[in-house]
Amino acid sequence: MDGELIKKINDLAHNHADEIIELRRYLHRNPELGFAEKKTAELVAAELGELGLEVKTGVAQTGVVGLLRGELEGPTILLRADMDALPIQDKKEVDYASRVEGVMHACGHDAHTAILLGAARILSGVRKNLRGNVKFVFQPAEEGPGGAAPMIEEGVMENPLVNAAFALHVDSSYPPGEIGLGTGPINANADEINVTIKGKGGHGARPHTGVDALTICGQAIVAMQQIVSRMTDPCEDVVLTFGKIEGGYRRNVIPEKVRMEGTLRTRSDEIREEMYRLLDQVLKGVTSAFGGSYCLNITPSYPALFNDGEMADLLEDAVIELGEGFRVNRDLVPSMGGEDFAYFSRMVPSVLFRLGTGSDERTTCSAHGSLFDIDEKAIPVGMKILAAAACNYLEGELDGKNRNKGEEPGADFSSGQGDCEKPQGK
Ligand SMILES: [Zn+2]
Ligand SMILES: [Zn+2]
C-alpha cells in the first residue's frame, strides 16, 4: 500500500470510530440469538445500502451480504462477521447492557458486526484505489448450529467468485492494539457424540435379574477417558467431554437405558478417526462384559479452522504498514474451541486473527461469561486492520489456491445396536 492510502485508511477509521462504537453499543443493548438476528440484519443492510453497496438479505435466513466493486478490475476478498448473541443474562452495570432478558452478546459478535460495518465505510471511502471487490458477509448463528455452511450453500462464495477471506474474533487475553495470529489448524474439529447404554430394567433389590445400564454407564465414562490418557499419542490434541447423562426413574429401579451426550475435539483427521474406532471398541468391550449393549452416534460439527500462512504474512504486513505501535503476536496458542469461519477457510486461503480487547478487570472476563465486555479502543483498530488487509490482498499476487486446506468435514459415524436416541434440539 502506498503512504497516501495508509493515511486515508487511518483518517477514515478515526473519523468513523465514535459512530461505530455507538453502533456496537446499540447492538449490545439489543442482542438476538442465532437465526433470529432480524433487527441486526436490518441495521446491517441499511448501513451497507447507505454506502451504495449491492446488498443481499435473507441469505441463510438472516445473513446479509454487501458487495463493494472496486474502481479497478481484480480478485474478490471476503470479510466476515458473525451477528448472533448467546442465551446468557447480562449482569454488567453499564448503560449499554443488554435490554433483552436472558440474551447477551457475551462473545463479542456485536463488536465483530460493528467493526465490519466500520471497515465497509473505510473501504467505500477508498473505492477508487481498490483493485478488485470486497464482499462483506454478516452471518447468523455462529454459536450454533452454524450460519457459515448454509450461506456457502446459498452461493455466498460465487458471483463474483471469492478468492480469499479474512475475519477477526475479539480476545480479552491481548490488550487493544495487539493481535494474535496463528497458522495451520488454529482450533479443533468439534464432533457431537451420542451414546445410549442399554441393559435390562428390574427391581433395585434384585440387581441380578436385570442388567444395570447405569453402572455400565459409569464404567464406560471412565473407560472412554482412559482412551485419551492411555491409548492416543500424548503429543496429539484430544479432548473428550461428556456434559450430560440422562436415565433412570427412581432410587430403587434399575434403568434399562442411559443416554450420554458429549463432545470430541481433535486437531488432526487421523486422530479423529482413531478416536471414533477406539470409542466403539471400548463401548463394545465394557457393555458386553456386563451383558449390556450400546449405540454410538457421532455427528461432525464445525471442522478445524485453517489459517493460511501467506495470508497471515499479508495481514501482518498490513498491520505493520498501519504503524501506530500495533503488535502482532505470531505465537497464538491454538484452542480446542470450534469456529464456523472454518467452512470459509476450507474453500479459499483464509485468516482469522484475534483482536486484543482486554485492558482491565472489566474487559478481561472470559467470553461466554455474564460480565463479558470489551475495551472499545479496539474497535477502530479492528476496522483499519480489516480494511488494510483487504487492500493489501487486492494489490497482492497470491495465487488463490488454498495451500493448507482444511480437512474434510467428516461424515456421520454410527455403531452398536439399534438407533441412538438423538437429543432434542441443540
Ligand atoms: Zn462464542
Ligand atoms: Zn464468538
Tab-separated table of C-alpha atoms and ligand atoms in Angstrom:
chain	number	residue	atom	x	y	z
A	1	MET	CA	0.000	0.000	0.000
A	2	ASP	CA	1.255	3.473	-0.686
A	3	GLY	CA	1.578	6.047	2.060
A	4	GLU	CA	-1.409	8.036	0.852
A	5	LEU	CA	-3.729	5.011	1.040
A	6	ILE	CA	-2.499	4.147	4.532
A	7	LYS	CA	-3.138	7.714	5.646
A	8	LYS	CA	-6.654	7.621	4.167
A	9	ILE	CA	-7.436	4.353	5.995
A	10	ASN	CA	-6.160	5.754	9.287
A	11	ASP	CA	-8.087	9.019	8.831
A	12	LEU	CA	-11.342	7.288	7.876
A	13	ALA	CA	-11.058	4.915	10.865
A	14	HIS	CA	-10.512	7.916	13.118
A	15	ASN	CA	-13.461	9.838	11.650
A	16	HIS	CA	-15.934	6.950	11.940
A	17	ALA	CA	-14.736	5.483	15.259
A	18	ASP	CA	-17.243	7.239	17.538
A	19	GLU	CA	-20.243	6.319	15.401
A	20	ILE	CA	-19.142	2.709	15.077
A	21	ILE	CA	-18.641	2.472	18.850
A	22	GLU	CA	-22.181	3.847	19.292
A	23	LEU	CA	-23.413	1.258	16.814
A	24	ARG	CA	-21.686	-1.514	18.788
A	25	ARG	CA	-23.428	-0.263	21.927
A	26	TYR	CA	-26.798	-0.309	20.176
A	27	LEU	CA	-26.171	-3.929	19.121
A	28	HIS	CA	-25.017	-4.788	22.646
A	29	ARG	CA	-28.283	-3.416	24.081
A	30	ASN	CA	-30.328	-5.324	21.521
A	31	PRO	CA	-28.830	-8.826	21.200
A	32	GLU	CA	-30.543	-11.505	19.115
A	33	LEU	CA	-29.989	-15.268	19.129
A	34	GLY	CA	-28.813	-17.336	16.141
A	35	PHE	CA	-31.165	-17.248	13.116
A	36	ALA	CA	-33.228	-14.587	14.909
A	37	GLU	CA	-30.876	-11.690	14.076
A	38	LYS	CA	-33.697	-9.753	12.383
A	39	LYS	CA	-33.167	-6.229	13.680
A	40	THR	CA	-29.400	-6.685	13.479
A	41	ALA	CA	-29.679	-7.778	9.853
A	42	GLU	CA	-31.969	-4.819	9.072
A	43	LEU	CA	-29.455	-2.415	10.564
A	44	VAL	CA	-26.572	-4.037	8.678
A	45	ALA	CA	-28.466	-3.973	5.377
A	46	ALA	CA	-29.433	-0.305	5.879
A	47	GLU	CA	-25.831	0.665	6.650
A	48	LEU	CA	-24.463	-1.193	3.626
A	49	GLY	CA	-27.216	0.255	1.426
A	50	GLU	CA	-26.315	3.775	2.517
A	51	LEU	CA	-22.755	3.151	1.356
A	52	GLY	CA	-24.090	2.274	-2.090
A	53	LEU	CA	-23.146	-1.393	-1.906
A	54	GLU	CA	-25.062	-4.172	-3.656
A	55	VAL	CA	-26.933	-5.723	-0.717
A	56	LYS	CA	-28.474	-9.182	-0.403
A	57	THR	CA	-30.587	-10.058	2.640
A	58	GLY	CA	-32.194	-13.275	3.832
A	59	VAL	CA	-29.152	-15.373	2.904
A	60	ALA	CA	-29.365	-18.498	5.123
A	61	GLN	CA	-32.418	-16.878	6.787
A	62	THR	CA	-30.915	-13.790	8.444
A	63	GLY	CA	-27.499	-13.435	6.775
A	64	VAL	CA	-26.608	-10.254	4.887
A	65	VAL	CA	-24.054	-9.789	2.095
A	66	GLY	CA	-22.785	-6.475	0.761
A	67	LEU	CA	-20.666	-6.211	-2.356
A	68	LEU	CA	-18.329	-3.309	-2.963
A	69	ARG	CA	-16.990	-3.242	-6.505
A	70	GLY	CA	-13.640	-1.513	-6.709
A	71	GLU	CA	-12.859	1.004	-9.433
A	72	LEU	CA	-10.230	-1.328	-10.894
A	73	GLU	CA	-10.511	-4.970	-12.055
A	74	GLY	CA	-9.210	-7.640	-9.703
A	75	PRO	CA	-9.989	-10.537	-7.382
A	76	THR	CA	-12.619	-10.643	-4.625
A	77	ILE	CA	-11.801	-10.695	-0.947
A	78	LEU	CA	-14.442	-11.775	1.582
A	79	LEU	CA	-14.598	-10.168	5.027
A	80	ARG	CA	-16.823	-11.936	7.528
A	81	ALA	CA	-18.531	-11.019	10.812
A	82	ASP	CA	-20.943	-13.060	12.923
A	83	MET	CA	-24.052	-11.385	14.352
A	84	ASP	CA	-25.562	-13.753	16.929
A	85	ALA	CA	-25.740	-13.442	20.721
A	86	LEU	CA	-25.949	-16.087	23.470
A	87	PRO	CA	-28.696	-17.216	25.878
A	88	ILE	CA	-26.931	-15.617	28.867
A	89	GLN	CA	-28.235	-12.976	31.305
A	90	ASP	CA	-26.155	-9.790	31.092
A	91	LYS	CA	-25.028	-8.827	34.598
A	92	LYS	CA	-22.934	-5.781	33.668
A	93	GLU	CA	-23.810	-2.395	35.075
A	94	VAL	CA	-23.211	-0.175	32.081
A	95	ASP	CA	-25.718	1.875	30.123
A	96	TYR	CA	-25.261	-0.334	27.082
A	97	ALA	CA	-26.015	-3.581	28.974
A	98	SER	CA	-28.449	-5.936	27.231
A	99	ARG	CA	-32.103	-4.932	27.389
A	100	VAL	CA	-33.251	-8.377	26.357
A	101	GLU	CA	-33.917	-10.731	29.251
A	102	GLY	CA	-31.625	-13.760	29.166
A	103	VAL	CA	-29.866	-12.814	25.912
A	104	MET	CA	-26.446	-11.219	25.718
A	105	HIS	CA	-23.551	-10.510	23.368
A	106	ALA	CA	-21.107	-12.440	25.544
A	107	CYS	CA	-18.762	-13.418	22.704
A	108	GLY	CA	-18.201	-10.020	21.101
A	109	HIS	CA	-20.181	-10.662	17.918
A	110	ASP	CA	-21.721	-7.199	18.375
A	111	ALA	CA	-18.196	-5.787	18.058
A	112	HIS	CA	-17.464	-8.012	15.044
A	113	THR	CA	-20.581	-6.709	13.274
A	114	ALA	CA	-19.844	-3.069	14.128
A	115	ILE	CA	-16.173	-3.382	13.136
A	116	LEU	CA	-17.053	-4.891	9.762
A	117	LEU	CA	-19.539	-2.072	9.130
A	118	GLY	CA	-16.711	0.315	10.006
A	119	ALA	CA	-14.390	-1.470	7.572
A	120	ALA	CA	-17.125	-1.170	4.917
A	121	ARG	CA	-17.211	2.607	5.478
A	122	ILE	CA	-13.418	2.836	5.173
A	123	LEU	CA	-13.214	0.672	2.054
A	124	SER	CA	-16.082	2.580	0.419
A	125	GLY	CA	-14.050	5.716	1.095
A	126	VAL	CA	-11.052	4.309	-0.784
A	127	ARG	CA	-13.068	2.623	-3.539
A	128	LYS	CA	-11.107	4.267	-6.329
A	129	ASN	CA	-7.934	2.661	-5.006
A	130	LEU	CA	-9.455	-0.838	-4.892
A	131	ARG	CA	-8.089	-3.305	-7.410
A	132	GLY	CA	-10.967	-5.786	-7.128
A	133	ASN	CA	-14.042	-6.370	-4.991
A	134	VAL	CA	-14.810	-6.701	-1.313
A	135	LYS	CA	-17.640	-8.943	-0.173
A	136	PHE	CA	-18.893	-8.156	3.338
A	137	VAL	CA	-20.526	-11.218	4.865
A	138	PHE	CA	-22.615	-10.950	8.036
A	139	GLN	CA	-23.528	-14.456	9.070
A	140	PRO	CA	-26.067	-15.795	11.546
A	141	ALA	CA	-25.763	-18.412	14.280
A	142	GLU	CA	-22.010	-18.880	14.714
A	143	GLU	CA	-22.652	-20.146	18.248
A	144	GLY	CA	-24.650	-22.964	16.715
A	145	PRO	CA	-25.978	-24.575	14.709
A	146	GLY	CA	-23.854	-22.516	12.283
A	147	GLY	CA	-24.577	-19.931	9.621
A	148	ALA	CA	-21.401	-20.152	7.528
A	149	ALA	CA	-22.123	-23.510	5.874
A	150	PRO	CA	-25.703	-22.613	4.838
A	151	MET	CA	-24.518	-19.224	3.488
A	152	ILE	CA	-21.916	-21.052	1.382
A	153	GLU	CA	-24.626	-23.457	0.170
A	154	GLU	CA	-26.686	-20.446	-0.876
A	155	GLY	CA	-23.844	-19.230	-3.053
A	156	VAL	CA	-22.020	-16.608	-0.997
A	157	MET	CA	-18.672	-17.717	-2.494
A	158	GLU	CA	-19.889	-17.027	-6.040
A	159	ASN	CA	-20.888	-14.018	-8.153
A	160	PRO	CA	-18.251	-12.772	-8.073
A	161	LEU	CA	-16.119	-15.756	-7.146
A	162	VAL	CA	-14.408	-15.252	-3.774
A	163	ASN	CA	-10.612	-15.716	-3.825
A	164	ALA	CA	-9.699	-15.328	-0.151
A	165	ALA	CA	-11.190	-14.411	3.219
A	166	PHE	CA	-10.413	-12.583	6.448
A	167	ALA	CA	-12.213	-12.477	9.793
A	168	LEU	CA	-11.426	-11.498	13.359
A	169	HIS	CA	-12.504	-12.528	16.831
A	170	VAL	CA	-12.201	-10.360	19.920
A	171	ASP	CA	-9.808	-11.733	22.532
A	172	SER	CA	-9.565	-10.450	26.087
A	173	SER	CA	-6.150	-12.055	26.620
A	174	TYR	CA	-4.464	-9.426	24.418
A	175	PRO	CA	-4.573	-5.644	25.009
A	176	PRO	CA	-6.077	-3.297	22.393
A	177	GLY	CA	-3.508	-2.730	19.650
A	178	GLU	CA	-2.186	-6.267	19.853
A	179	ILE	CA	-3.391	-9.114	17.664
A	180	GLY	CA	-2.910	-12.869	17.931
A	181	LEU	CA	-2.126	-14.663	14.703
A	182	GLY	CA	-1.520	-18.373	14.162
A	183	THR	CA	-1.165	-20.538	11.062
A	184	GLY	CA	-2.378	-24.025	10.246
A	185	PRO	CA	-5.231	-25.515	12.316
A	186	ILE	CA	-5.783	-22.869	14.990
A	187	ASN	CA	-8.692	-24.672	16.596
A	188	ALA	CA	-10.415	-28.026	16.659
A	189	ASN	CA	-12.683	-30.391	14.779
A	190	ALA	CA	-15.756	-30.476	17.015
A	191	ASP	CA	-17.840	-33.675	16.938
A	192	GLU	CA	-21.089	-34.338	18.769
A	193	ILE	CA	-21.226	-37.739	20.448
A	194	ASN	CA	-24.409	-39.520	21.484
A	195	VAL	CA	-24.184	-42.789	23.360
A	196	THR	CA	-27.037	-44.959	24.580
A	197	ILE	CA	-26.160	-47.746	27.003
A	198	LYS	CA	-28.784	-50.477	27.028
A	199	GLY	CA	-29.416	-53.039	29.770
A	200	LYS	CA	-32.479	-54.711	31.249
A	201	GLY	CA	-34.737	-52.992	33.771
A	202	GLY	CA	-35.583	-54.512	37.119
A	203	HIS	CA	-36.026	-54.127	40.880
A	204	GLY	CA	-33.245	-52.316	42.746
A	205	ALA	CA	-33.204	-55.002	45.407
A	206	ARG	CA	-32.729	-57.827	42.851
A	207	PRO	CA	-29.951	-56.498	40.575
A	208	HIS	CA	-29.035	-59.946	39.302
A	209	THR	CA	-32.378	-60.209	37.474
A	210	GLY	CA	-31.637	-57.143	35.351
A	211	VAL	CA	-28.710	-55.522	33.530
A	212	ASP	CA	-27.946	-52.169	35.158
A	213	ALA	CA	-27.383	-49.624	32.384
A	214	LEU	CA	-26.415	-47.004	34.963
A	215	THR	CA	-23.407	-48.778	36.462
A	216	ILE	CA	-22.292	-49.771	32.951
A	217	CYS	CA	-22.549	-46.102	32.001
A	218	GLY	CA	-20.294	-45.182	34.940
A	219	GLN	CA	-17.673	-47.707	33.820
A	220	ALA	CA	-17.992	-46.573	30.218
A	221	ILE	CA	-17.297	-42.917	31.056
A	222	VAL	CA	-14.122	-43.799	32.949
A	223	ALA	CA	-13.027	-46.242	30.240
A	224	MET	CA	-13.583	-43.679	27.478
A	225	GLN	CA	-11.460	-41.094	29.328
A	226	GLN	CA	-8.782	-43.759	29.519
A	227	ILE	CA	-8.663	-43.782	25.711
A	228	VAL	CA	-7.486	-40.157	25.822
A	229	SER	CA	-4.928	-40.697	28.581
A	230	ARG	CA	-3.608	-44.171	27.639
A	231	MET	CA	-4.413	-45.051	24.046
A	232	THR	CA	-3.703	-41.946	21.963
A	233	ASP	CA	-0.393	-40.222	21.246
A	234	PRO	CA	0.172	-37.726	24.085
A	235	CYS	CA	1.582	-35.248	21.548
A	236	GLU	CA	-1.770	-35.184	19.733
A	237	ASP	CA	-4.523	-32.886	20.976
A	238	VAL	CA	-7.676	-34.726	22.041
A	239	VAL	CA	-10.443	-33.620	24.367
A	240	LEU	CA	-13.418	-35.794	25.255
A	241	THR	CA	-16.116	-34.299	27.445
A	242	PHE	CA	-19.459	-35.790	28.416
A	243	GLY	CA	-21.625	-32.941	29.625
A	244	LYS	CA	-24.963	-34.665	30.015
A	245	ILE	CA	-26.266	-38.017	31.290
A	246	GLU	CA	-29.920	-38.930	31.311
A	247	GLY	CA	-31.544	-42.088	32.643
A	248	GLY	CA	-33.396	-43.770	35.434
A	249	TYR	CA	-36.752	-43.443	37.166
A	250	ARG	CA	-36.298	-43.569	40.961
A	251	ARG	CA	-33.892	-44.833	43.606
A	252	ASN	CA	-34.987	-48.441	43.664
A	253	VAL	CA	-35.464	-49.132	39.963
A	254	ILE	CA	-32.726	-50.457	37.709
A	255	PRO	CA	-32.893	-48.429	34.492
A	256	GLU	CA	-32.858	-50.282	31.182
A	257	LYS	CA	-31.082	-47.468	29.371
A	258	VAL	CA	-28.954	-44.396	29.939
A	259	ARG	CA	-28.155	-41.702	27.396
A	260	MET	CA	-24.974	-39.608	27.302
A	261	GLU	CA	-24.135	-36.521	25.289
A	262	GLY	CA	-20.579	-35.409	24.750
A	263	THR	CA	-18.189	-33.524	22.548
A	264	LEU	CA	-14.973	-34.755	20.953
A	265	ARG	CA	-12.311	-32.189	19.966
A	266	THR	CA	-9.326	-33.124	17.812
A	267	ARG	CA	-6.983	-31.206	15.555
A	268	SER	CA	-5.962	-33.873	13.046
A	269	ASP	CA	-8.209	-36.064	10.955
A	270	GLU	CA	-6.145	-39.193	11.687
A	271	ILE	CA	-6.594	-38.868	15.424
A	272	ARG	CA	-10.242	-38.027	14.929
A	273	GLU	CA	-10.850	-41.270	13.029
A	274	GLU	CA	-8.738	-43.193	15.539
A	275	MET	CA	-10.958	-41.845	18.324
A	276	TYR	CA	-14.123	-42.985	16.520
A	277	ARG	CA	-12.680	-46.505	16.301
A	278	LEU	CA	-11.448	-46.595	19.914
A	279	LEU	CA	-14.696	-45.232	21.341
A	280	ASP	CA	-16.525	-48.015	19.543
A	281	GLN	CA	-14.032	-50.639	20.731
A	282	VAL	CA	-14.231	-49.563	24.382
A	283	LEU	CA	-18.015	-49.250	24.430
A	284	LYS	CA	-18.340	-52.678	22.867
A	285	GLY	CA	-15.970	-54.198	25.454
A	286	VAL	CA	-17.435	-52.528	28.544
A	287	THR	CA	-21.086	-53.125	27.679
A	288	SER	CA	-20.653	-56.730	26.585
A	289	ALA	CA	-18.599	-57.504	29.712
A	290	PHE	CA	-21.672	-56.746	31.827
A	291	GLY	CA	-24.313	-58.172	29.498
A	292	GLY	CA	-25.489	-54.886	28.049
A	293	SER	CA	-25.316	-53.274	24.627
A	294	TYR	CA	-24.769	-49.794	23.267
A	295	CYS	CA	-25.382	-47.446	20.410
A	296	LEU	CA	-22.795	-44.846	19.406
A	297	ASN	CA	-23.555	-41.997	17.052
A	298	ILE	CA	-21.065	-39.250	16.168
A	299	THR	CA	-22.109	-36.202	14.171
A	300	PRO	CA	-19.313	-33.964	12.912
A	301	SER	CA	-19.897	-30.329	13.742
A	302	TYR	CA	-17.528	-27.466	12.778
A	303	PRO	CA	-14.254	-28.648	11.213
A	304	ALA	CA	-10.894	-27.193	12.316
A	305	LEU	CA	-10.184	-23.657	11.081
A	306	PHE	CA	-7.040	-23.437	8.936
A	307	ASN	CA	-5.154	-20.170	8.764
A	308	ASP	CA	-3.177	-19.867	5.528
A	309	GLY	CA	0.494	-18.930	6.024
A	310	GLU	CA	0.764	-16.451	3.147
A	311	MET	CA	-2.487	-14.777	4.090
A	312	ALA	CA	-1.184	-14.446	7.656
A	313	ASP	CA	2.025	-12.798	6.342
A	314	LEU	CA	-0.055	-10.447	4.253
A	315	LEU	CA	-2.187	-9.496	7.253
A	316	GLU	CA	0.898	-8.939	9.397
A	317	ASP	CA	2.389	-6.684	6.682
A	318	ALA	CA	-0.832	-4.645	6.651
A	319	VAL	CA	-0.695	-4.197	10.424
A	320	ILE	CA	2.968	-3.138	10.305
A	321	GLU	CA	2.237	-0.677	7.486
A	322	LEU	CA	-0.549	0.910	9.552
A	323	GLY	CA	2.089	1.834	12.120
A	324	GLU	CA	0.963	3.356	15.417
A	325	GLY	CA	2.738	0.781	17.525
A	326	PHE	CA	0.461	-2.183	16.801
A	327	ARG	CA	1.859	-5.511	17.866
A	328	VAL	CA	1.380	-8.808	16.057
A	329	ASN	CA	1.790	-11.842	18.265
A	330	ARG	CA	2.538	-14.748	15.902
A	331	ASP	CA	2.656	-17.292	18.733
A	332	LEU	CA	-1.100	-17.722	19.074
A	333	VAL	CA	-1.786	-20.802	21.177
A	334	PRO	CA	-4.301	-22.927	19.255
A	335	SER	CA	-7.584	-23.575	21.033
A	336	MET	CA	-9.810	-26.649	21.149
A	337	GLY	CA	-12.867	-24.479	20.574
A	338	GLY	CA	-14.950	-24.518	17.403
A	339	GLU	CA	-15.449	-21.644	14.945
A	340	ASP	CA	-17.556	-21.904	11.816
A	341	PHE	CA	-15.404	-19.473	9.814
A	342	ALA	CA	-13.634	-22.834	9.285
A	343	TYR	CA	-16.024	-23.531	6.389
A	344	PHE	CA	-14.727	-20.472	4.516
A	345	SER	CA	-11.145	-21.476	5.327
A	346	ARG	CA	-11.696	-24.866	3.692
A	347	MET	CA	-12.609	-23.223	0.395
A	348	VAL	CA	-10.169	-20.333	-0.040
A	349	PRO	CA	-6.953	-19.125	1.631
A	350	SER	CA	-8.160	-17.504	4.829
A	351	VAL	CA	-7.074	-15.979	8.093
A	352	LEU	CA	-8.971	-15.350	11.293
A	353	PHE	CA	-6.977	-13.238	13.731
A	354	ARG	CA	-7.607	-12.485	17.387
A	355	LEU	CA	-8.185	-8.799	18.106
A	356	GLY	CA	-6.938	-7.749	21.545
A	357	THR	CA	-9.768	-6.195	23.587
A	358	GLY	CA	-8.671	-6.731	27.205
A	359	SER	CA	-7.113	-3.972	29.264
A	360	ASP	CA	-8.503	-4.081	32.817
A	361	GLU	CA	-10.655	-6.137	35.168
A	362	ARG	CA	-13.837	-5.154	33.346
A	363	THR	CA	-12.606	-6.203	29.905
A	364	THR	CA	-10.676	-9.358	30.718
A	365	CYS	CA	-13.654	-11.542	31.727
A	366	SER	CA	-13.659	-14.613	29.558
A	367	ALA	CA	-16.060	-14.884	26.628
A	368	HIS	CA	-19.446	-16.521	27.350
A	369	GLY	CA	-19.361	-15.040	30.885
A	370	SER	CA	-22.218	-12.821	32.136
A	371	LEU	CA	-19.845	-9.887	32.732
A	372	PHE	CA	-18.098	-10.076	29.352
A	373	ASP	CA	-17.170	-6.730	27.847
A	374	ILE	CA	-14.509	-5.283	25.551
A	375	ASP	CA	-12.243	-2.257	25.569
A	376	GLU	CA	-13.803	-0.237	22.753
A	377	LYS	CA	-10.426	1.274	21.858
A	378	ALA	CA	-10.010	-1.965	19.886
A	379	ILE	CA	-12.919	-1.127	17.545
A	380	PRO	CA	-11.114	1.372	15.264
A	381	VAL	CA	-8.066	-0.933	15.407
A	382	GLY	CA	-10.140	-3.832	14.038
A	383	MET	CA	-11.742	-1.591	11.385
A	384	LYS	CA	-8.439	-0.429	9.965
A	385	ILE	CA	-6.733	-3.817	10.104
A	386	LEU	CA	-9.565	-5.450	8.144
A	387	ALA	CA	-9.604	-2.601	5.640
A	388	ALA	CA	-5.822	-2.533	5.211
A	389	ALA	CA	-5.587	-6.332	4.937
A	390	ALA	CA	-8.283	-6.301	2.216
A	391	CYS	CA	-6.410	-3.578	0.273
A	392	ASN	CA	-3.153	-5.468	0.698
A	393	TYR	CA	-4.692	-8.679	-0.598
A	394	LEU	CA	-6.231	-6.974	-3.636
A	395	GLU	CA	-2.871	-5.428	-4.503
A	396	GLY	CA	-1.012	-8.680	-3.938
A	397	GLU	CA	-0.167	-11.569	-6.142
A	398	LEU	CA	-1.455	-14.569	-4.199
A	399	ASP	CA	-2.349	-17.450	-6.462
A	400	GLY	CA	-5.748	-18.032	-4.880
A	401	LYS	CA	-5.013	-21.661	-4.059
A	402	ASN	CA	-5.530	-22.839	-0.529
A	403	ARG	CA	-2.151	-24.200	0.480
A	404	ASN	CA	-3.160	-25.724	3.773
A	405	LYS	CA	-6.734	-26.529	3.047
A	406	GLY	CA	-8.754	-27.772	5.976
A	407	GLU	CA	-9.620	-31.381	6.456
A	408	GLU	CA	-12.862	-32.662	5.040
A	409	PRO	CA	-15.719	-32.101	7.464
A	410	GLY	CA	-16.179	-35.833	8.099
A	411	ALA	CA	-19.273	-37.980	7.876
A	412	ASP	CA	-21.675	-39.337	10.464
A	413	PHE	CA	-20.391	-42.379	12.332
A	414	SER	CA	-22.731	-44.938	13.889
A	415	SER	CA	-22.148	-48.290	15.522
A	416	GLY	CA	-23.653	-50.619	18.093
A	417	GLN	CA	-27.185	-51.902	18.134
A	418	GLY	CA	-30.362	-50.099	17.158
A	419	ASP	CA	-30.875	-46.406	16.686
A	420	CYS	CA	-29.228	-43.975	19.051
A	421	GLU	CA	-31.707	-41.555	20.505
A	422	LYS	CA	-30.522	-38.138	19.457
A	423	PRO	CA	-31.033	-35.184	21.771
A	424	GLN	CA	-33.976	-32.844	21.235
A	425	GLY	CA	-32.726	-29.650	19.633
A	426	LYS	CA	-29.287	-28.237	20.328
B	1	ZN	ZN	-18.669	-17.779	21.420
B	2	ZN	ZN	-17.507	-15.918	19.146
